[in-house]
């Protein structure tokens, strides 16, 4: 995180260890009520049955969400074999499946390893992806099936933790947009049966993990953090006082060095704006953060 001091503030981000049974929107609503503000958002939705890391923004912290790295995520999952769910998780209609063939840990590991790398995945009807401006799960609640296009996903790492009583506990690191419920169903199919997730816990988003997080019931104002040090995918460029005035007025700057496509400009370690490269070392304002 560099030399930044991560200090509490009234505008910033929160790291929540979400409990099962709540939607991400309900967590937002609870934070709105706790801090008496409507300006609350989150990065990367978690299903109601899922637990783990949920990153929220408060006030001006929402301006930083697009610059936090959510390119890959790590999960701990439990997959029950021999039964199916209408939603791929415990909240759906559960039906007994086709039975489970004779399996051992080696066969399960082999199946898990087969999912490493890039592949295509069809988003589930119970996802929040919008088609014609309407989330898929809203169609699903009406019993409608909508045509979806497969998406490219990537499984970076996957490992077996335990296989007992037809339940597979595994850890997996995946690209953004990967549905672990669908992955679980595909793993079960690979093993010659059906399956659904019993539980799902998000361990990390990019390099941000649960060590920063607290349960919702323990959150207070001291837990609202400056997002600046967590925007680690952007080079941070400290500007002079004179340049800071220009930045606050959205003036084009010559940074005298090529920092790549985008850079976060700071003064005294406080983020002022994200600038994008215009030509050579000339950068123009992309997003004010003050």
Tab-separated table of C-alpha atoms in Angstrom:
chain	number	residue	atom	x	y	z
A	1	UNK	CA	0.000	0.000	0.000
A	2	UNK	CA	3.007	2.331	-0.219
A	3	UNK	CA	3.619	5.009	2.409
A	4	UNK	CA	-0.009	5.978	2.856
A	5	UNK	CA	-1.549	6.124	6.308
A	6	UNK	CA	-4.907	4.341	6.110
A	7	UNK	CA	-7.032	6.558	8.329
A	8	UNK	CA	-10.784	6.703	8.984
A	9	UNK	CA	-12.888	9.298	7.182
A	10	UNK	CA	-16.542	10.135	6.451
A	11	UNK	CA	-16.261	9.568	2.710
A	12	UNK	CA	-14.519	6.427	1.548
A	13	UNK	CA	-14.878	2.680	1.356
A	14	UNK	CA	-15.845	-0.099	3.755
A	15	UNK	CA	-14.866	-3.756	3.779
A	16	UNK	CA	-17.777	-5.877	4.980
A	17	UNK	CA	-17.704	-9.581	5.825
A	18	UNK	CA	-21.246	-10.256	4.617
A	19	UNK	CA	-23.332	-12.857	6.387
A	20	UNK	CA	-25.659	-15.311	4.652
A	21	UNK	CA	-29.297	-14.346	4.154
A	22	UNK	CA	-28.791	-10.734	3.143
A	23	UNK	CA	-28.723	-9.291	-0.357
A	24	UNK	CA	-25.948	-6.864	-1.221
A	25	UNK	CA	-28.621	-4.180	-1.555
A	26	UNK	CA	-29.808	-4.873	1.998
A	27	UNK	CA	-26.245	-4.368	3.223
A	28	UNK	CA	-26.205	-1.024	1.376
A	29	UNK	CA	-29.485	-0.075	3.046
A	30	UNK	CA	-28.139	-0.961	6.496
A	31	UNK	CA	-25.067	1.229	5.932
A	32	UNK	CA	-27.279	4.077	4.664
A	33	UNK	CA	-29.248	3.885	7.898
A	34	UNK	CA	-26.152	3.582	10.090
A	35	UNK	CA	-24.376	6.604	8.621
A	36	UNK	CA	-27.442	8.651	7.638
A	37	UNK	CA	-26.551	8.932	3.958
A	38	UNK	CA	-28.087	7.805	0.683
A	39	UNK	CA	-24.750	7.747	-1.125
A	40	UNK	CA	-23.821	4.089	-0.644
A	41	UNK	CA	-22.815	1.605	-3.344
A	42	UNK	CA	-20.941	-1.666	-3.653
A	43	UNK	CA	-18.413	-3.369	-5.910
A	44	UNK	CA	-19.359	-6.860	-7.051
A	45	UNK	CA	-22.688	-8.254	-5.856
A	46	UNK	CA	-22.881	-11.315	-3.595
A	47	UNK	CA	-25.890	-13.650	-3.718
A	48	UNK	CA	-28.027	-13.797	-0.531
A	49	UNK	CA	-26.725	-17.263	0.428
A	50	UNK	CA	-23.087	-16.199	-0.084
A	51	UNK	CA	-20.824	-14.736	2.586
A	52	UNK	CA	-17.502	-12.928	2.602
A	53	UNK	CA	-15.895	-9.815	1.213
A	54	UNK	CA	-18.218	-7.059	0.018
A	55	UNK	CA	-16.630	-3.689	-0.756
A	56	UNK	CA	-18.889	-0.680	-0.178
A	57	UNK	CA	-18.489	3.014	-0.920
A	58	UNK	CA	-19.824	5.940	1.095
A	59	UNK	CA	-20.250	9.479	-0.204
A	60	UNK	CA	-17.402	10.531	-2.477
A	61	UNK	CA	-15.917	7.058	-2.113
A	62	UNK	CA	-18.231	5.977	-4.914
A	63	UNK	CA	-16.030	7.887	-7.364
A	64	UNK	CA	-13.205	5.448	-6.613
A	65	UNK	CA	-15.075	2.178	-7.263
A	66	UNK	CA	-14.237	2.044	-11.005
A	67	UNK	CA	-10.534	2.227	-10.123
A	68	UNK	CA	-10.460	-0.633	-7.608
A	69	UNK	CA	-9.190	-3.896	-9.079
A	70	UNK	CA	-11.960	-6.477	-9.330
A	71	UNK	CA	-10.432	-8.374	-12.233
A	72	UNK	CA	-10.232	-11.666	-10.341
A	73	UNK	CA	-11.867	-13.093	-7.252
A	74	UNK	CA	-11.194	-16.003	-4.923
A	75	UNK	CA	-13.924	-18.156	-3.364
A	76	UNK	CA	-14.357	-21.059	-0.970
A	77	UNK	CA	-17.266	-23.247	-2.084
A	78	UNK	CA	-19.103	-26.391	-1.012
A	79	UNK	CA	-20.744	-28.404	-3.781
A	80	UNK	CA	-23.311	-31.091	-3.015
A	81	UNK	CA	-23.462	-33.905	-5.556
A	82	UNK	CA	-26.513	-36.000	-6.379
A	83	UNK	CA	-29.146	-33.252	-6.259
A	84	UNK	CA	-30.054	-30.118	-8.183
A	85	UNK	CA	-31.384	-26.662	-7.356
A	86	UNK	CA	-33.450	-24.389	-9.584
A	87	UNK	CA	-31.045	-21.553	-8.701
A	88	UNK	CA	-27.825	-23.531	-8.245
A	89	UNK	CA	-27.805	-22.742	-4.520
A	90	UNK	CA	-29.738	-23.597	-1.307
A	91	UNK	CA	-32.357	-20.900	-1.962
A	92	UNK	CA	-33.844	-22.687	-4.973
A	93	UNK	CA	-36.146	-25.678	-5.357
A	94	UNK	CA	-34.093	-28.761	-4.456
A	95	UNK	CA	-34.608	-32.044	-6.300
A	96	UNK	CA	-32.858	-35.393	-5.957
A	97	UNK	CA	-30.587	-36.043	-8.905
A	98	UNK	CA	-29.506	-39.013	-10.962
A	99	UNK	CA	-27.278	-40.514	-8.281
A	100	UNK	CA	-23.553	-40.208	-7.737
A	101	UNK	CA	-21.082	-42.589	-9.402
A	102	UNK	CA	-18.234	-44.138	-7.455
A	103	UNK	CA	-15.769	-41.311	-6.821
A	104	UNK	CA	-12.616	-40.708	-4.846
A	105	UNK	CA	-10.487	-37.643	-4.155
A	106	UNK	CA	-8.239	-38.280	-7.167
A	107	UNK	CA	-11.186	-38.389	-9.584
A	108	UNK	CA	-12.578	-35.189	-8.052
A	109	UNK	CA	-9.199	-33.448	-8.327
A	110	UNK	CA	-8.916	-34.505	-11.960
A	111	UNK	CA	-12.356	-33.051	-12.695
A	112	UNK	CA	-11.535	-29.783	-10.933
A	113	UNK	CA	-8.236	-29.440	-12.803
A	114	UNK	CA	-10.049	-29.815	-16.128
A	115	UNK	CA	-11.643	-26.406	-15.560
A	116	UNK	CA	-8.317	-24.566	-15.348
A	117	UNK	CA	-7.797	-21.941	-18.030
A	118	UNK	CA	-10.185	-20.137	-20.346
A	119	UNK	CA	-13.607	-21.450	-21.307
A	120	UNK	CA	-17.138	-20.285	-22.097
A	121	UNK	CA	-19.887	-20.054	-19.498
A	122	UNK	CA	-23.602	-19.412	-19.988
A	123	UNK	CA	-24.821	-16.922	-17.350
A	124	UNK	CA	-27.640	-18.344	-15.198
A	125	UNK	CA	-31.169	-16.980	-15.464
A	126	UNK	CA	-30.921	-16.029	-11.792
A	127	UNK	CA	-28.075	-13.554	-12.478
A	128	UNK	CA	-28.267	-9.746	-12.380
A	129	UNK	CA	-27.132	-9.359	-16.001
A	130	UNK	CA	-29.487	-6.995	-17.811
A	131	UNK	CA	-31.120	-7.764	-21.133
A	132	UNK	CA	-33.274	-5.015	-22.644
A	133	UNK	CA	-32.733	-3.027	-19.451
A	134	UNK	CA	-34.126	-5.743	-17.179
A	135	UNK	CA	-32.162	-8.091	-14.894
A	136	UNK	CA	-32.310	-11.762	-15.855
A	137	UNK	CA	-33.497	-12.827	-12.402
A	138	UNK	CA	-36.633	-10.716	-12.874
A	139	UNK	CA	-37.477	-12.736	-15.969
A	140	UNK	CA	-36.711	-15.924	-14.043
A	141	UNK	CA	-39.087	-14.977	-11.216
A	142	UNK	CA	-41.874	-14.861	-13.826
A	143	UNK	CA	-40.913	-18.265	-15.163
A	144	UNK	CA	-39.487	-16.816	-18.393
A	145	UNK	CA	-36.385	-18.188	-20.101
A	146	UNK	CA	-34.349	-15.582	-22.024
A	147	UNK	CA	-31.707	-16.348	-24.630
A	148	UNK	CA	-28.224	-15.568	-23.276
A	149	UNK	CA	-24.839	-15.481	-24.920
A	150	UNK	CA	-21.927	-17.471	-23.427
A	151	UNK	CA	-19.145	-15.400	-21.856
A	152	UNK	CA	-15.450	-16.115	-21.766
A	153	UNK	CA	-14.231	-16.830	-18.250
A	154	UNK	CA	-10.936	-17.994	-16.804
A	155	UNK	CA	-10.160	-20.228	-13.848
A	156	UNK	CA	-6.688	-19.270	-12.609
A	157	UNK	CA	-6.466	-21.723	-9.714
A	158	UNK	CA	-8.706	-24.456	-8.338
A	159	UNK	CA	-7.987	-26.912	-5.550
A	160	UNK	CA	-9.745	-29.638	-3.598
A	161	UNK	CA	-9.936	-29.130	0.148
A	162	UNK	CA	-12.155	-32.057	1.119
A	163	UNK	CA	-14.427	-34.697	-0.429
A	164	UNK	CA	-16.753	-36.400	2.037
A	165	UNK	CA	-20.339	-37.682	1.874
A	166	UNK	CA	-20.747	-36.491	-1.720
A	167	UNK	CA	-19.817	-32.912	-0.813
A	168	UNK	CA	-16.840	-31.248	-2.499
A	169	UNK	CA	-15.182	-28.368	-0.651
A	170	UNK	CA	-12.915	-26.451	-3.009
A	171	UNK	CA	-11.165	-23.109	-3.397
A	172	UNK	CA	-11.115	-21.318	-6.733
A	173	UNK	CA	-9.698	-18.108	-8.193
A	174	UNK	CA	-11.562	-16.852	-11.242
A	175	UNK	CA	-11.900	-13.918	-13.605
A	176	UNK	CA	-14.514	-11.208	-13.189
A	177	UNK	CA	-17.958	-12.324	-14.353
A	178	UNK	CA	-17.537	-16.007	-13.489
A	179	UNK	CA	-20.576	-17.581	-11.810
A	180	UNK	CA	-19.467	-20.121	-9.217
A	181	UNK	CA	-22.990	-21.579	-9.059
A	182	UNK	CA	-22.737	-22.433	-12.758
A	183	UNK	CA	-19.178	-23.685	-12.318
A	184	UNK	CA	-20.421	-25.969	-9.547
A	185	UNK	CA	-23.128	-27.403	-11.787
A	186	UNK	CA	-20.564	-27.948	-14.553
A	187	UNK	CA	-18.204	-29.736	-12.162
A	188	UNK	CA	-21.033	-32.064	-11.122
A	189	UNK	CA	-21.815	-32.801	-14.795
A	190	UNK	CA	-18.133	-33.576	-15.386
A	191	UNK	CA	-18.389	-36.147	-12.599
A	192	UNK	CA	-21.480	-37.757	-14.150
A	193	UNK	CA	-24.105	-36.359	-11.803
A	194	UNK	CA	-25.909	-33.180	-10.758
A	195	UNK	CA	-25.033	-30.705	-8.043
A	196	UNK	CA	-25.590	-27.335	-6.424
A	197	UNK	CA	-23.668	-25.084	-4.063
A	198	UNK	CA	-24.376	-25.513	-0.373
A	199	UNK	CA	-22.276	-22.475	0.523
A	200	UNK	CA	-20.059	-19.851	-1.066
A	201	UNK	CA	-17.612	-17.493	0.609
A	202	UNK	CA	-15.721	-14.730	-1.196
A	203	UNK	CA	-12.198	-14.583	0.195
A	204	UNK	CA	-10.742	-11.792	-1.929
A	205	UNK	CA	-11.290	-9.262	-4.700
A	206	UNK	CA	-8.047	-8.552	-6.533
A	207	UNK	CA	-5.427	-8.160	-3.783
A	208	UNK	CA	-8.032	-7.023	-1.242
A	209	UNK	CA	-9.090	-9.733	1.162
A	210	UNK	CA	-11.008	-10.485	4.338
A	211	UNK	CA	-8.284	-9.212	6.660
A	212	UNK	CA	-9.650	-5.719	5.949
A	213	UNK	CA	-13.270	-6.763	6.631
A	214	UNK	CA	-15.636	-6.758	9.596
A	215	UNK	CA	-19.143	-8.169	10.080
A	216	UNK	CA	-21.871	-5.602	9.488
A	217	UNK	CA	-22.800	-5.637	13.188
A	218	UNK	CA	-19.296	-4.427	14.150
A	219	UNK	CA	-18.941	-1.588	11.618
A	220	UNK	CA	-18.521	1.974	12.859
A	221	UNK	CA	-17.307	5.298	11.446
A	222	UNK	CA	-13.660	4.414	12.125
A	223	UNK	CA	-13.955	1.649	9.509
A	224	UNK	CA	-14.584	4.082	6.622
A	225	UNK	CA	-11.229	4.212	4.853
A	226	UNK	CA	-9.524	6.432	2.312
A	227	UNK	CA	-9.758	4.538	-1.013
A	228	UNK	CA	-6.548	6.104	-2.383
A	229	UNK	CA	-4.058	3.405	-1.273
A	230	UNK	CA	-6.385	0.643	-2.452
A	231	UNK	CA	-6.364	1.910	-6.053
A	232	UNK	CA	-3.083	0.089	-6.599
A	233	UNK	CA	-3.567	-0.649	-10.307
A	234	UNK	CA	-3.022	3.040	-11.139
A	235	UNK	CA	0.331	4.806	-10.782
A	236	UNK	CA	0.036	7.512	-8.113
A	237	UNK	CA	1.624	10.791	-9.171
A	238	UNK	CA	2.245	13.473	-6.543
A	239	UNK	CA	1.727	16.960	-8.007
A	240	UNK	CA	2.852	20.403	-6.823
A	241	UNK	CA	0.535	22.848	-5.115
A	242	UNK	CA	0.317	24.859	-8.331
A	243	UNK	CA	-0.527	21.741	-10.341
A	244	UNK	CA	-3.103	20.697	-7.740
A	245	UNK	CA	-5.036	23.912	-8.390
A	246	UNK	CA	-5.030	23.106	-12.105
A	247	UNK	CA	-6.150	19.545	-11.433
A	248	UNK	CA	-9.123	20.777	-9.397
A	249	UNK	CA	-10.108	22.908	-12.376
A	250	UNK	CA	-9.715	20.034	-14.829
A	251	UNK	CA	-6.767	21.616	-16.638
A	252	UNK	CA	-4.631	19.523	-19.000
A	253	UNK	CA	-1.170	18.721	-17.594
A	254	UNK	CA	2.225	17.698	-18.926
A	255	UNK	CA	3.340	15.042	-16.416
A	256	UNK	CA	6.803	14.932	-18.056
A	257	UNK	CA	6.712	11.135	-17.972
A	258	UNK	CA	4.631	8.402	-19.556
A	259	UNK	CA	2.650	6.789	-16.718
A	260	UNK	CA	0.580	4.580	-18.979
A	261	UNK	CA	-3.026	4.956	-20.003
A	262	UNK	CA	-4.241	6.433	-16.705
A	263	UNK	CA	-2.727	7.868	-13.524
A	264	UNK	CA	-4.076	9.001	-10.167
A	265	UNK	CA	-2.883	12.486	-9.237
A	266	UNK	CA	-2.409	13.198	-5.555
A	267	UNK	CA	-1.355	16.054	-3.333
A	268	UNK	CA	-0.086	15.200	0.134
A	269	UNK	CA	-1.163	11.601	-0.474
A	270	UNK	CA	-4.785	12.679	-1.032
A	271	UNK	CA	-6.303	11.706	-4.381
A	272	UNK	CA	-7.408	14.625	-6.544
A	273	UNK	CA	-8.313	13.068	-9.879
A	274	UNK	CA	-7.650	10.354	-12.395
A	275	UNK	CA	-6.039	11.664	-15.581
A	276	UNK	CA	-5.774	9.780	-18.871
A	277	UNK	CA	-3.013	10.013	-21.433
A	278	UNK	CA	-3.836	12.295	-24.346
A	279	UNK	CA	-0.574	12.361	-26.272
A	280	UNK	CA	2.890	11.411	-25.070
A	281	UNK	CA	3.214	12.866	-21.556
A	282	UNK	CA	0.176	15.142	-21.918
A	283	UNK	CA	-2.720	14.003	-19.711
A	284	UNK	CA	-6.305	15.227	-19.477
A	285	UNK	CA	-8.813	14.936	-16.645
A	286	UNK	CA	-10.845	11.735	-16.630
A	287	UNK	CA	-12.533	11.774	-13.219
A	288	UNK	CA	-12.390	14.237	-10.338
A	289	UNK	CA	-12.098	12.556	-6.930
A	290	UNK	CA	-12.206	15.507	-4.539
